[in-house]
Coordinates of C-alpha atoms and ligand atoms in Angstrom, one line a residue:
X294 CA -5.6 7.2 -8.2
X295 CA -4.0 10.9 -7.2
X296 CA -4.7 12.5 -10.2
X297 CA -8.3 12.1 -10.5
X298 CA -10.4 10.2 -12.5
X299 CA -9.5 10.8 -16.6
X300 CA -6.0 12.4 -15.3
X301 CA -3.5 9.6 -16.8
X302 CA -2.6 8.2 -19.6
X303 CA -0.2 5.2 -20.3
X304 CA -1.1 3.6 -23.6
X305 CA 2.2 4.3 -25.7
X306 CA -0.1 5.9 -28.3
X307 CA -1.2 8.5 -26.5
X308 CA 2.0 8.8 -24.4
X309 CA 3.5 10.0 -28.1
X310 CA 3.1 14.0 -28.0
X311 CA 4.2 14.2 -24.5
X312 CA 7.9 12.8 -25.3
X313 CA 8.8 13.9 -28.7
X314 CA 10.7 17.9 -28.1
X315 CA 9.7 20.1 -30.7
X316 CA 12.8 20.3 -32.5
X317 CA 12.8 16.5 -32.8
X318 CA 16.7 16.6 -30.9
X319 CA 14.9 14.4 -28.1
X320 CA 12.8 11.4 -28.0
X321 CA 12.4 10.6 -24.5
X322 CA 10.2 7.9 -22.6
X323 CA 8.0 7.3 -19.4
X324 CA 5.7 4.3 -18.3
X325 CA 3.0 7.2 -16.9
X326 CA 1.9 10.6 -18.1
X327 CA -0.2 12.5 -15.1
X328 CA -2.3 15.4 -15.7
X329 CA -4.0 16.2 -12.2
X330 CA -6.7 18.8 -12.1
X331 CA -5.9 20.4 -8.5
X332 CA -3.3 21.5 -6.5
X333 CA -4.3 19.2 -4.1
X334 CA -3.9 16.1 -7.0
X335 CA -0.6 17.5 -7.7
X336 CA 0.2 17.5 -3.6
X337 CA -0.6 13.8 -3.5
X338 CA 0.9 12.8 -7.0
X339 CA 4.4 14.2 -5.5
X340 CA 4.2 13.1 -2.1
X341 CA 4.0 9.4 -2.7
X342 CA 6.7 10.3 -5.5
X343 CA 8.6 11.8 -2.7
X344 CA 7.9 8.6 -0.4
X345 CA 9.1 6.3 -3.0
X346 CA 11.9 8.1 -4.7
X347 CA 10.1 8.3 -8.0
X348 CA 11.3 10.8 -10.4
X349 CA 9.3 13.3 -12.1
X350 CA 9.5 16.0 -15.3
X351 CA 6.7 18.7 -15.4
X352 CA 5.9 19.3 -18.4
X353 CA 3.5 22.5 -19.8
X354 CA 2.8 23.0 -23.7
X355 CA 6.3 20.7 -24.5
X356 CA 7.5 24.2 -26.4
X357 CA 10.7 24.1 -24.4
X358 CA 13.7 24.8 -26.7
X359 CA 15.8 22.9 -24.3
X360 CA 14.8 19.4 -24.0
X361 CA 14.1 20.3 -20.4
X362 CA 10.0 18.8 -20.5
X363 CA 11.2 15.5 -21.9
X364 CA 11.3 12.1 -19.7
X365 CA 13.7 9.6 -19.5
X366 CA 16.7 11.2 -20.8
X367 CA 18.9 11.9 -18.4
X368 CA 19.1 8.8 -16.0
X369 CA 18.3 5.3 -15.9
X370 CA 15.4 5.4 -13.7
X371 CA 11.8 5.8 -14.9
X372 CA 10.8 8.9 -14.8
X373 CA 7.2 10.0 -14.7
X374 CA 5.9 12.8 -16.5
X375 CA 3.2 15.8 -14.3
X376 CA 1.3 17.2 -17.1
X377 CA -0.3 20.7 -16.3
X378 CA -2.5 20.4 -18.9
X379 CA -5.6 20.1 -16.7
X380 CA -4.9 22.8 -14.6
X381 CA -6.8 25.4 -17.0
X382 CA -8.7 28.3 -14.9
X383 CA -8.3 32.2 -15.3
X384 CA -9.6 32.4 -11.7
X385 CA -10.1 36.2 -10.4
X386 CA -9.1 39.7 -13.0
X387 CA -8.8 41.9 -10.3
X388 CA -9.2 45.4 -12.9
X389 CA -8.1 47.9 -9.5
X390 CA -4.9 45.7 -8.6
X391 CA -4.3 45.3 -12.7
X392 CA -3.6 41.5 -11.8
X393 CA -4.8 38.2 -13.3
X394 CA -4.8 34.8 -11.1
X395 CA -4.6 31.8 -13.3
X396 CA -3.4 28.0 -13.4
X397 CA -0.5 26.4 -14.3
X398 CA -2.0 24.9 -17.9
X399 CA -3.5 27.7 -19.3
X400 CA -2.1 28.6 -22.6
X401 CA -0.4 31.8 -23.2
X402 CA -2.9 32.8 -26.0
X403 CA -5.6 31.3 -24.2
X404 CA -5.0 34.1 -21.5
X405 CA -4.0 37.4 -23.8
X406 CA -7.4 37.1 -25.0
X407 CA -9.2 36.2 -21.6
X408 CA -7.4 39.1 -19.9
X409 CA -8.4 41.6 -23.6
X410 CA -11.5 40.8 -23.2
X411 CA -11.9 42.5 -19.7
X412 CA -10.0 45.6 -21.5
X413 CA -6.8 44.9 -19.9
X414 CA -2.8 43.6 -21.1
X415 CA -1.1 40.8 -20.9
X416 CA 2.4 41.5 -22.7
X417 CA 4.6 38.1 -22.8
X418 CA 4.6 36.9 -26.8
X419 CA 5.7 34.6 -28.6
X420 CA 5.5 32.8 -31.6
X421 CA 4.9 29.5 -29.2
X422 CA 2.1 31.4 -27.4
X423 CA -0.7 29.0 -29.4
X424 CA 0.7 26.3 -27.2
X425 CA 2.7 27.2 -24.6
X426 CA 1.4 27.8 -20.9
X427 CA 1.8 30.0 -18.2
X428 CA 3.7 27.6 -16.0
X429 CA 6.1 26.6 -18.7
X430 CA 6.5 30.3 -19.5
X431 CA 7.4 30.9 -15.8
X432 CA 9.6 27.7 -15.3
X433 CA 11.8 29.2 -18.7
X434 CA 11.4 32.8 -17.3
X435 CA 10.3 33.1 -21.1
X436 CA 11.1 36.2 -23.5
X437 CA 9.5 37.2 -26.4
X438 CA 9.0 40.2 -28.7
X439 CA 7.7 42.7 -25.7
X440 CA 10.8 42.6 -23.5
X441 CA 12.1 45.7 -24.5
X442 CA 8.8 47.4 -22.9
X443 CA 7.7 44.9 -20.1
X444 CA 11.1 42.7 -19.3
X445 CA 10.6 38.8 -19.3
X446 CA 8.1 36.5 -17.3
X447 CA 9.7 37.2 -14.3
X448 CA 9.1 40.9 -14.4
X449 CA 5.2 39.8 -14.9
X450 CA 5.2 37.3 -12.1
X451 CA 3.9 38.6 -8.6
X452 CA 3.2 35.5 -6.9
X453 CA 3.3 31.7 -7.1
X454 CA 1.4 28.5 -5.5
X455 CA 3.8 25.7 -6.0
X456 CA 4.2 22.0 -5.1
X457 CA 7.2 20.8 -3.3
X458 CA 9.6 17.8 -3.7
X459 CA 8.0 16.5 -0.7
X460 CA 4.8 17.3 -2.1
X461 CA 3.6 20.2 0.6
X462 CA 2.1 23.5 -0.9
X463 CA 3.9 26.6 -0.7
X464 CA 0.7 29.1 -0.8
X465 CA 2.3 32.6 -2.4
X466 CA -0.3 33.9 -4.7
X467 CA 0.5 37.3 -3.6
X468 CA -0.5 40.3 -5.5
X469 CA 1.7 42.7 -3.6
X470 CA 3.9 45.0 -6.3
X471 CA 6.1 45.7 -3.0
X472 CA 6.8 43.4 -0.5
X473 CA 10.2 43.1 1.1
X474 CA 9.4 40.7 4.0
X475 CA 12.3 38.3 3.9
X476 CA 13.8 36.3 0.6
X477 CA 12.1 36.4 -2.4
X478 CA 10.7 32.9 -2.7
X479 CA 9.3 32.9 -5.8
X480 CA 12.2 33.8 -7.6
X481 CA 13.8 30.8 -7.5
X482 CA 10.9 28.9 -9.1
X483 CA 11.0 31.2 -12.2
X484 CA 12.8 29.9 -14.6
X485 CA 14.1 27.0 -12.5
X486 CA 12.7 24.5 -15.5
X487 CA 10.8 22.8 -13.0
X488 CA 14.0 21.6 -11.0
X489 CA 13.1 22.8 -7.5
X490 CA 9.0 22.3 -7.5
X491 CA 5.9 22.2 -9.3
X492 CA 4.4 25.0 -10.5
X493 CA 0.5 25.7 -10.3
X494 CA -0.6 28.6 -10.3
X495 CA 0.5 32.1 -10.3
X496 CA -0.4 35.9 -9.5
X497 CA 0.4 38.1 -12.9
X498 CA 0.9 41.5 -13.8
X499 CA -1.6 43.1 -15.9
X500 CA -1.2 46.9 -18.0
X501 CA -3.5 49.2 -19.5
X502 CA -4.6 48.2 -23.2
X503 CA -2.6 50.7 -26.1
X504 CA -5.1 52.4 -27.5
X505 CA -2.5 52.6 -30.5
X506 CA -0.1 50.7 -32.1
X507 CA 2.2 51.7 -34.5
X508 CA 4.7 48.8 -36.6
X509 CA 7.1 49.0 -39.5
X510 CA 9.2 46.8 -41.8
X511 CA 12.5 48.5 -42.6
X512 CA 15.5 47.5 -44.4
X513 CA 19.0 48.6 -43.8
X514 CA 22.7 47.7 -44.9
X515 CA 24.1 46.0 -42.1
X516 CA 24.1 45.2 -38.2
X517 CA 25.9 48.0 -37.3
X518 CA 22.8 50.4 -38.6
X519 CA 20.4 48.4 -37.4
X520 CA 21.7 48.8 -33.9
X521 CA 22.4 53.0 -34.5
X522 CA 18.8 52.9 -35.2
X523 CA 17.9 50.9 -32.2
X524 CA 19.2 53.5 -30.2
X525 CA 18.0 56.6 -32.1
X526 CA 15.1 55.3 -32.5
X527 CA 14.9 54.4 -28.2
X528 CA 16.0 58.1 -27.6
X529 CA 13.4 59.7 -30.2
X530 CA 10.2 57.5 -29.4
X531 CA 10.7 56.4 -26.1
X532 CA 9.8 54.0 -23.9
X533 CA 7.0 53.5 -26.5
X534 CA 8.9 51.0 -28.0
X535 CA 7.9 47.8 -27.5
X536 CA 9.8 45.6 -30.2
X537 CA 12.6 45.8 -32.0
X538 CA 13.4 42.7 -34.1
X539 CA 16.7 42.2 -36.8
X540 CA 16.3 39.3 -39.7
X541 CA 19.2 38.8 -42.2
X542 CA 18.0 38.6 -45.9
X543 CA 18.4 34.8 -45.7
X544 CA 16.0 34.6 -43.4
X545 CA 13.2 36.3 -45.4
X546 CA 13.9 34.1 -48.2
X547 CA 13.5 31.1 -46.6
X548 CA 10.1 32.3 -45.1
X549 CA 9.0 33.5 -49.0
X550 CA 10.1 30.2 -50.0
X551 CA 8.7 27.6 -47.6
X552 CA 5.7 29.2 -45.8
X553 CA 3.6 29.9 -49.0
X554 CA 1.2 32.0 -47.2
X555 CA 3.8 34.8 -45.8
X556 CA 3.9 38.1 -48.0
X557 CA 6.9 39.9 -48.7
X558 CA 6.6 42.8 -46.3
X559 CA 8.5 45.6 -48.9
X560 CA 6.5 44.2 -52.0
X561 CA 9.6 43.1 -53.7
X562 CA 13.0 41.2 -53.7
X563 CA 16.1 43.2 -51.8
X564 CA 19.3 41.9 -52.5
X565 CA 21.5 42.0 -49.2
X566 CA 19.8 44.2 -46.8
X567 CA 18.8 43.1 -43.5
X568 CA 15.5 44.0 -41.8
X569 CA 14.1 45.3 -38.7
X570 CA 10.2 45.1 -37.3
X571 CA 9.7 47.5 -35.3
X572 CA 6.5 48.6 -32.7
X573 CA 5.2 50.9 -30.9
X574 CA 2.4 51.2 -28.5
X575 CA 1.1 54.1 -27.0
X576 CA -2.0 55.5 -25.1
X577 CA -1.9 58.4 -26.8
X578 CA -3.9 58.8 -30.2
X579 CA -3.3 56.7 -33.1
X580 CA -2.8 59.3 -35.4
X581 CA 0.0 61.2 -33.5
X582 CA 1.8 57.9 -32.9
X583 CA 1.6 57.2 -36.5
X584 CA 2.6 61.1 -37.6
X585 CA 5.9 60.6 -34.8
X586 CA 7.0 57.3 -36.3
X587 CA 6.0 58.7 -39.9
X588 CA 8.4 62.0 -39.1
X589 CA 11.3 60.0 -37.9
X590 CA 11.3 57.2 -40.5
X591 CA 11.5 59.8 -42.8
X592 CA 14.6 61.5 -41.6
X593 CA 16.0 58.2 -41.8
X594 CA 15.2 57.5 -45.2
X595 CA 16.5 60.8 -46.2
X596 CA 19.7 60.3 -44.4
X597 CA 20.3 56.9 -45.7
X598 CA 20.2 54.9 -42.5
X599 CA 17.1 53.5 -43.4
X600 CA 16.8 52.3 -47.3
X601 CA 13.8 50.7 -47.3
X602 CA 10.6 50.9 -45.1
X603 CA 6.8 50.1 -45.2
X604 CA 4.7 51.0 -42.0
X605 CA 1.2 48.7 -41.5
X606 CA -1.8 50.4 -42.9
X607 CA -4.0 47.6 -41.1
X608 CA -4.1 44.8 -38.5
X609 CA -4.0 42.7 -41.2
X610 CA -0.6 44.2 -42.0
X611 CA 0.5 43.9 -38.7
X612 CA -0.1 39.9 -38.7
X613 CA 1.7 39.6 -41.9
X614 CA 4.4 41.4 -40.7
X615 CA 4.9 39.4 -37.4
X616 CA 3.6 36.1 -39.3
X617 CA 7.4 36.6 -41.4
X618 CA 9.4 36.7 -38.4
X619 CA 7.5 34.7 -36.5
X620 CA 7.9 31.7 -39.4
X621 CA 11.7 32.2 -39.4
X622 CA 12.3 28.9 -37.2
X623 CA 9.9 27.0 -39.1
X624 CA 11.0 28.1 -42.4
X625 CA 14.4 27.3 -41.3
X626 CA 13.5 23.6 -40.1
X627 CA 11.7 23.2 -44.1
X628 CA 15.4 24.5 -45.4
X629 CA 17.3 21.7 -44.3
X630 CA 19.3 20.8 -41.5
X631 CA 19.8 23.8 -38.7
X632 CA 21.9 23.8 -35.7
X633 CA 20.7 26.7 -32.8
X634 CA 21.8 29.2 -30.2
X635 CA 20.3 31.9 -28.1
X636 CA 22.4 34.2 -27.2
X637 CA 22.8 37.7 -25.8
X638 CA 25.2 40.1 -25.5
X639 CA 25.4 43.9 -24.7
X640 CA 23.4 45.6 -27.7
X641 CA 26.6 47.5 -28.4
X642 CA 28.5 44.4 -29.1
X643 CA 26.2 42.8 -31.5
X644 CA 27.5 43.5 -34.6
X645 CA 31.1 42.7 -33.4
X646 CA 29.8 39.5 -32.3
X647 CA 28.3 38.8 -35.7
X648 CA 31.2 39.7 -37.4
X649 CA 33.3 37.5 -34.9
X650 CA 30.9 34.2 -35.0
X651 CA 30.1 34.3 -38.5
X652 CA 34.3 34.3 -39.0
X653 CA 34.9 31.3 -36.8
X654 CA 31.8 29.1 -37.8
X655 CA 33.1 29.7 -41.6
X656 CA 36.6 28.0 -40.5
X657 CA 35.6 25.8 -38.6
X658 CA 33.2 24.7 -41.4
X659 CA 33.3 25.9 -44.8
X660 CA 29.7 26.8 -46.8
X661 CA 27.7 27.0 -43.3
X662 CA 25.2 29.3 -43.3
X663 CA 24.9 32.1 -40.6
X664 CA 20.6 32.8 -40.1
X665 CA 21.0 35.2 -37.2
X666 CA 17.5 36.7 -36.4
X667 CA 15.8 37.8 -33.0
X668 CA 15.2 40.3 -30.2
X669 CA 18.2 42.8 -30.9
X670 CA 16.6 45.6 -28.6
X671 CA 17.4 42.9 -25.9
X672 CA 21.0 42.2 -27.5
X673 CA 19.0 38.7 -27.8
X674 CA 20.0 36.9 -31.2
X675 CA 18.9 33.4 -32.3
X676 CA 22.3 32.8 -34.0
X677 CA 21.1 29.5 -36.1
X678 CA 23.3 28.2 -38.9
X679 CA 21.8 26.3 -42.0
X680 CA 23.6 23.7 -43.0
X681 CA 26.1 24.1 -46.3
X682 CA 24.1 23.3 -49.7
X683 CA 24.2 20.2 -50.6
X684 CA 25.4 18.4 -47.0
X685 CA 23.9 15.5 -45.8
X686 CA 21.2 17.2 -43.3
X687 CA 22.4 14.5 -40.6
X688 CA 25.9 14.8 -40.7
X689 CA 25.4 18.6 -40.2
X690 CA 23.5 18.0 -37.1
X691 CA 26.2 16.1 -35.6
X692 CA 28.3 19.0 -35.9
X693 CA 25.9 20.7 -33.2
X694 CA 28.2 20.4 -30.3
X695 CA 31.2 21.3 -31.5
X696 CA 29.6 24.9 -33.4
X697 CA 27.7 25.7 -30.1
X698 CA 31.2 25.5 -28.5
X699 CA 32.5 27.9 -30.7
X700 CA 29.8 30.8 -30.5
X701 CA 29.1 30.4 -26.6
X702 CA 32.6 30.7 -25.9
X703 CA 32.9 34.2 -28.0
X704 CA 29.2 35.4 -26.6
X705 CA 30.6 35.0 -23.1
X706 CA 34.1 36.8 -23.8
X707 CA 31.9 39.6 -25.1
X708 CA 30.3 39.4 -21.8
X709 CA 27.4 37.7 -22.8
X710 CA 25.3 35.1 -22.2
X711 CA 25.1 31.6 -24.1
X712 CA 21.0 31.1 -23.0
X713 CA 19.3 33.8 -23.3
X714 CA 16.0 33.1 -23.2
X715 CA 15.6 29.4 -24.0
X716 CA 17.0 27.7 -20.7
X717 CA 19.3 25.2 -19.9
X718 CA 16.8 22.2 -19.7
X719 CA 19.3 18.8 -20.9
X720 CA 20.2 20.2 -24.0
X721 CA 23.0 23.0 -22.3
X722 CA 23.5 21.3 -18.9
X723 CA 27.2 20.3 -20.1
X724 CA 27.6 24.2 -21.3
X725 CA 26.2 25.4 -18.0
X726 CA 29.2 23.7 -16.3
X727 CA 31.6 24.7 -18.5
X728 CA 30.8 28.3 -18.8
X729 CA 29.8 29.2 -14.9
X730 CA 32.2 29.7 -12.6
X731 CA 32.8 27.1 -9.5
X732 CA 31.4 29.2 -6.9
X733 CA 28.0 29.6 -9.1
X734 CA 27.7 25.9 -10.1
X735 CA 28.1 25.7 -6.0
X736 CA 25.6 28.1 -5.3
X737 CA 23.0 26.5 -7.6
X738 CA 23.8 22.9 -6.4
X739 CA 23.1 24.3 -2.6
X740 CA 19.6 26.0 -3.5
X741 CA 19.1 22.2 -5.5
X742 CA 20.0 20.1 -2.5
X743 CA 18.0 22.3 0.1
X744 CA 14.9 22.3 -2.0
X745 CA 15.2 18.8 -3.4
X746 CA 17.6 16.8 -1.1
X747 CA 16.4 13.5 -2.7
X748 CA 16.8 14.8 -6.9
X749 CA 13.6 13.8 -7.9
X750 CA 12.2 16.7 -9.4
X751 CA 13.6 17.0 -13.3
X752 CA 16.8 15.0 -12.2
X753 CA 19.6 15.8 -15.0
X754 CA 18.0 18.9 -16.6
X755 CA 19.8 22.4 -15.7
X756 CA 22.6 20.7 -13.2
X757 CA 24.2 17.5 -15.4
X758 CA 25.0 16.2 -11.8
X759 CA 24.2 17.0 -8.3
Ligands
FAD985 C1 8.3 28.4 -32.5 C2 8.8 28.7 -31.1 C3 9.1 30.0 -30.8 C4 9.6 30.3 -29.5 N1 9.9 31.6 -29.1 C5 10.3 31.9 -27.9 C6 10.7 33.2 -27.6 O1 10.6 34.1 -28.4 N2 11.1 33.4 -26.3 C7 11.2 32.4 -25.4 O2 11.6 32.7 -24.3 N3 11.0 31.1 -25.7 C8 10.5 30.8 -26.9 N4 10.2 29.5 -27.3 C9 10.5 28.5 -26.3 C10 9.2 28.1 -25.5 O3 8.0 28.4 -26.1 C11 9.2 28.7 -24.1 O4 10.3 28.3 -23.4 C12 7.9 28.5 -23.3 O5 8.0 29.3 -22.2 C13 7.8 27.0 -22.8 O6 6.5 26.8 -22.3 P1 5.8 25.4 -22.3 O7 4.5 25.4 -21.6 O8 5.8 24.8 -23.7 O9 6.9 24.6 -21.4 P2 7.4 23.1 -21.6 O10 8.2 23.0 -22.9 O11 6.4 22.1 -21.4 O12 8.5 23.1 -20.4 C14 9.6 23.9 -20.3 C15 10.3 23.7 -19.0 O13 9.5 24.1 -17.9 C16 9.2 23.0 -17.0 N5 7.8 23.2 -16.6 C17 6.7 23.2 -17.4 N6 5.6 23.4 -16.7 C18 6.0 23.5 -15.4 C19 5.3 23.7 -14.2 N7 4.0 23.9 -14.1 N8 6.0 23.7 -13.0 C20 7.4 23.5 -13.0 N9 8.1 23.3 -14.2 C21 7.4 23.3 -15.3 C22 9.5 21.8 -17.8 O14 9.9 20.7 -17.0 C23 10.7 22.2 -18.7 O15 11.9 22.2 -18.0 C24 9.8 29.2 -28.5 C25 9.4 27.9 -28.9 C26 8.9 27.7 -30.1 C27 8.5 26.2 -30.5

């Protein structure tokens, strides 16, 4: 068998992880899960799928927001699914080049701590990063808390080794920071949601450790001065900061409420405020990063911009601080029925669009709950709505297409995106056609049909229809 001895599984048992999307929107279905453990097992797994026009769906940590890892949704045919989970080595750290070589299945946290360890940075994070891996994180051209600092996955990326749709191996492990020798390849694999080709391994960027790190919980009275001090903040600290997160009151309350071992990060109950992480990172001494960040919270306090703050005396701090907004999906999942978007929009905009979205979700649906949370240094906002108190959870749900319709549409008249950092996968293929013009819909079906003439590779996900 191509993938190796121990590298498939087909009982429907143990078939059960691999189809069910996190979420729970999808339950998908495939006679074969394959996990080879080389690129050369991956080359032979998709060349007799090539041969025989068998269908296939990599699949990394099954984190994907999208539906985009699952089998056997979007045609008739089965479809089998290429695991990466046995692709797992952290090959070469190369400290002079600050670059990390690793395989496909390695799991995001799995390689912060490898790459720590030899006293150098990884900076993608996420609250998925227990799970997800490093060729999932590439095939979403994942985002996270650092993009403000580092950019997404595809800033990190370098170079790629992937598997073709005819199963040749397109060797591009380069760790070249400039290289202008013809197209660059690799950028079409990142955050193609394994459409065009398999991904195995790749060539990473790698920084210098902080040697300080500086985070605070604040609370302020609306969007509007959340995103004033975003940018005073930017123009008074720098390019030292690395994350800049917004959470509505709601959103904290359904954290204290359902997660029973998050901590209230103020100490005690605000009424209507909304609240802002921020971090800092610096090589400079932790002391003057803290006696900066301590100077200008201050001014804030004193001129009312900021009316509430709390900067982490500890690590420990720190994790309970993150812990909160990372446990704002989950929380939101334990509160009842929840219906999602990712969107982004110029940071300037944000608080119209709030004001604009949570107006038009209220008509179109009266008692909905707006729980907008997320990256707003990257203009990137999780705009989820809880469903009404006291609505049948299901029947909420079911209102999922119609509300996305409604805040897509308005995040791209504000010149914004409707997938910011999630993908398109199966879940926003329909979207993607509505909301792209023809000539990019034609451009992306060309790059499709010259790298995968015969559709075999994630049929259905990102483009509905070839
Ligand atoms: C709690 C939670 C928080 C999250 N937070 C964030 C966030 O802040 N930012 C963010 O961007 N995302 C976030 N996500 C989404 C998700 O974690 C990311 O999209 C992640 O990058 C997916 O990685 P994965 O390994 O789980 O990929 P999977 O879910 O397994 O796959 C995702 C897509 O990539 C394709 N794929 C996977 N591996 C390969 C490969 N080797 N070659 C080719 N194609 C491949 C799949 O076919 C699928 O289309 C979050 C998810 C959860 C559950």
């Amino acid at each position: 068998m191509a993938a190796g001895e121990g590298g498939w599984l087909e009982s429907p048992t143990d078939l059960e992880s691999f189809l069910t999307e996190w979420r729970g929107l999808y339950r998908g279905d495939t006679p074969l899960v394959l996990m080879p453990a080389s690129v050369e097992q991956v080359s032979a797994i998709i060349g007799i799928c090539a041969a025989n026009g068998i269908a296939i769906v990599p699949q990394g940590g099954n984190t994907g927001l999208a539906g985009g890892a699952i089998p056997g949704l979007a045609s008739s045919r089965p479809e089998l699914l290429l695991s990466s989970r046995r692709l797992k080595a952290i090959h070469a750290i190369d400290r002079e080049n600050f670059t990390v070589t690793v395989e496909a299945g390695v799991v995001l946290a799995e390689l912060q701590a490898a790459v720590e360890a030899a006293g150098l940075y990884f900076p993608l994070s996420l609250a998925a990063e227990g799970s997800c891996c490093i060729g999932g994180n590439i095939s979403t051209n994942a985002g996270g808390t650092n993009v403000l600092r580092y950019g997404n996955t595809r800033d990190l990326v370098l170079g790629l080794e992937v598997v073709l749709a005819d199963g040749s191996v397109w060797k591009g492990l380069s760790g070249l920071r400039k290289d202008n020798s013809g197209y660059d390849l690799k950028q079409l694999f990142i955050g193609a949601e394994g459409t065009l080709g398999f991904i195995t391994a790749a060539t990473l960027k790698l920084f210098p450790l902080a040697s300080s790190r500086s985070t605070a919980w604040l609370a302020v009275t609306s969007p509007e001065a959340a995103v004033r001090l975003y940018s005073e903040a930017r123009r008074h600290l720098g390019d030292e900061m690395v994350a800049f997160e917004l959470m509505p009151q709601i959103a904290i309350d359904m954290v204290l409420e359902h997660l029973p071992a998050a901590r209230n990060p103020l100490g005690k109950q605000n009424a209507d405020v909304w609240h802002v992480l921020v971090e800092f990172s610096s090589a400079r001494q932790q002391q003057q990063l803290d006696e900066q960040l301590l100077n200008f919270l201050q001014q804030c306090l004193e001129s009312g911009q900021v009316v509430d703050g709390s900067v982490a005396g500890s690590v420990a701090q720190r994790d309970d601080f993150w812990s909160v907004r990372h446990g704002i999906s989950e929380a939101q999942k334990k509160a009842g029925g929840s219906i999602k978007h990712d969107i982004s929009v110029p940071v300037s905009r944000l608080a119209e669009f709030l004001t604009r979205a949570n107006a038009l979700v209220a008509t179109a649906l009266p008692g909905v709950r707006p729980v907008p949370f997320g990256h707003l240094g990257d203009g990137n906002l999780h705009y989820n709505l809880s469903q009404p108190v006291g609505m049948d959870p299901q029947s909420f749900v079911e209102r999922w297409g119609e509300l996305n319709r409604i805040v897509h549409t308005l995040a791209v008249e504000l010149g914004g995106s409707f997938s910011a950092e999630h993908g398109i996968g199966y879940l926003k293929a329909g979207e993607l056609e509505r909301l792209k013009s023809a000539e990019e819909m034609a451009l992306m079906r060309a790059v499709k049909q010259a790298l995968d003439p015969q559709g075999i590779m994630n049929p259905g996900k990102v483009l509905a229809s070839k």
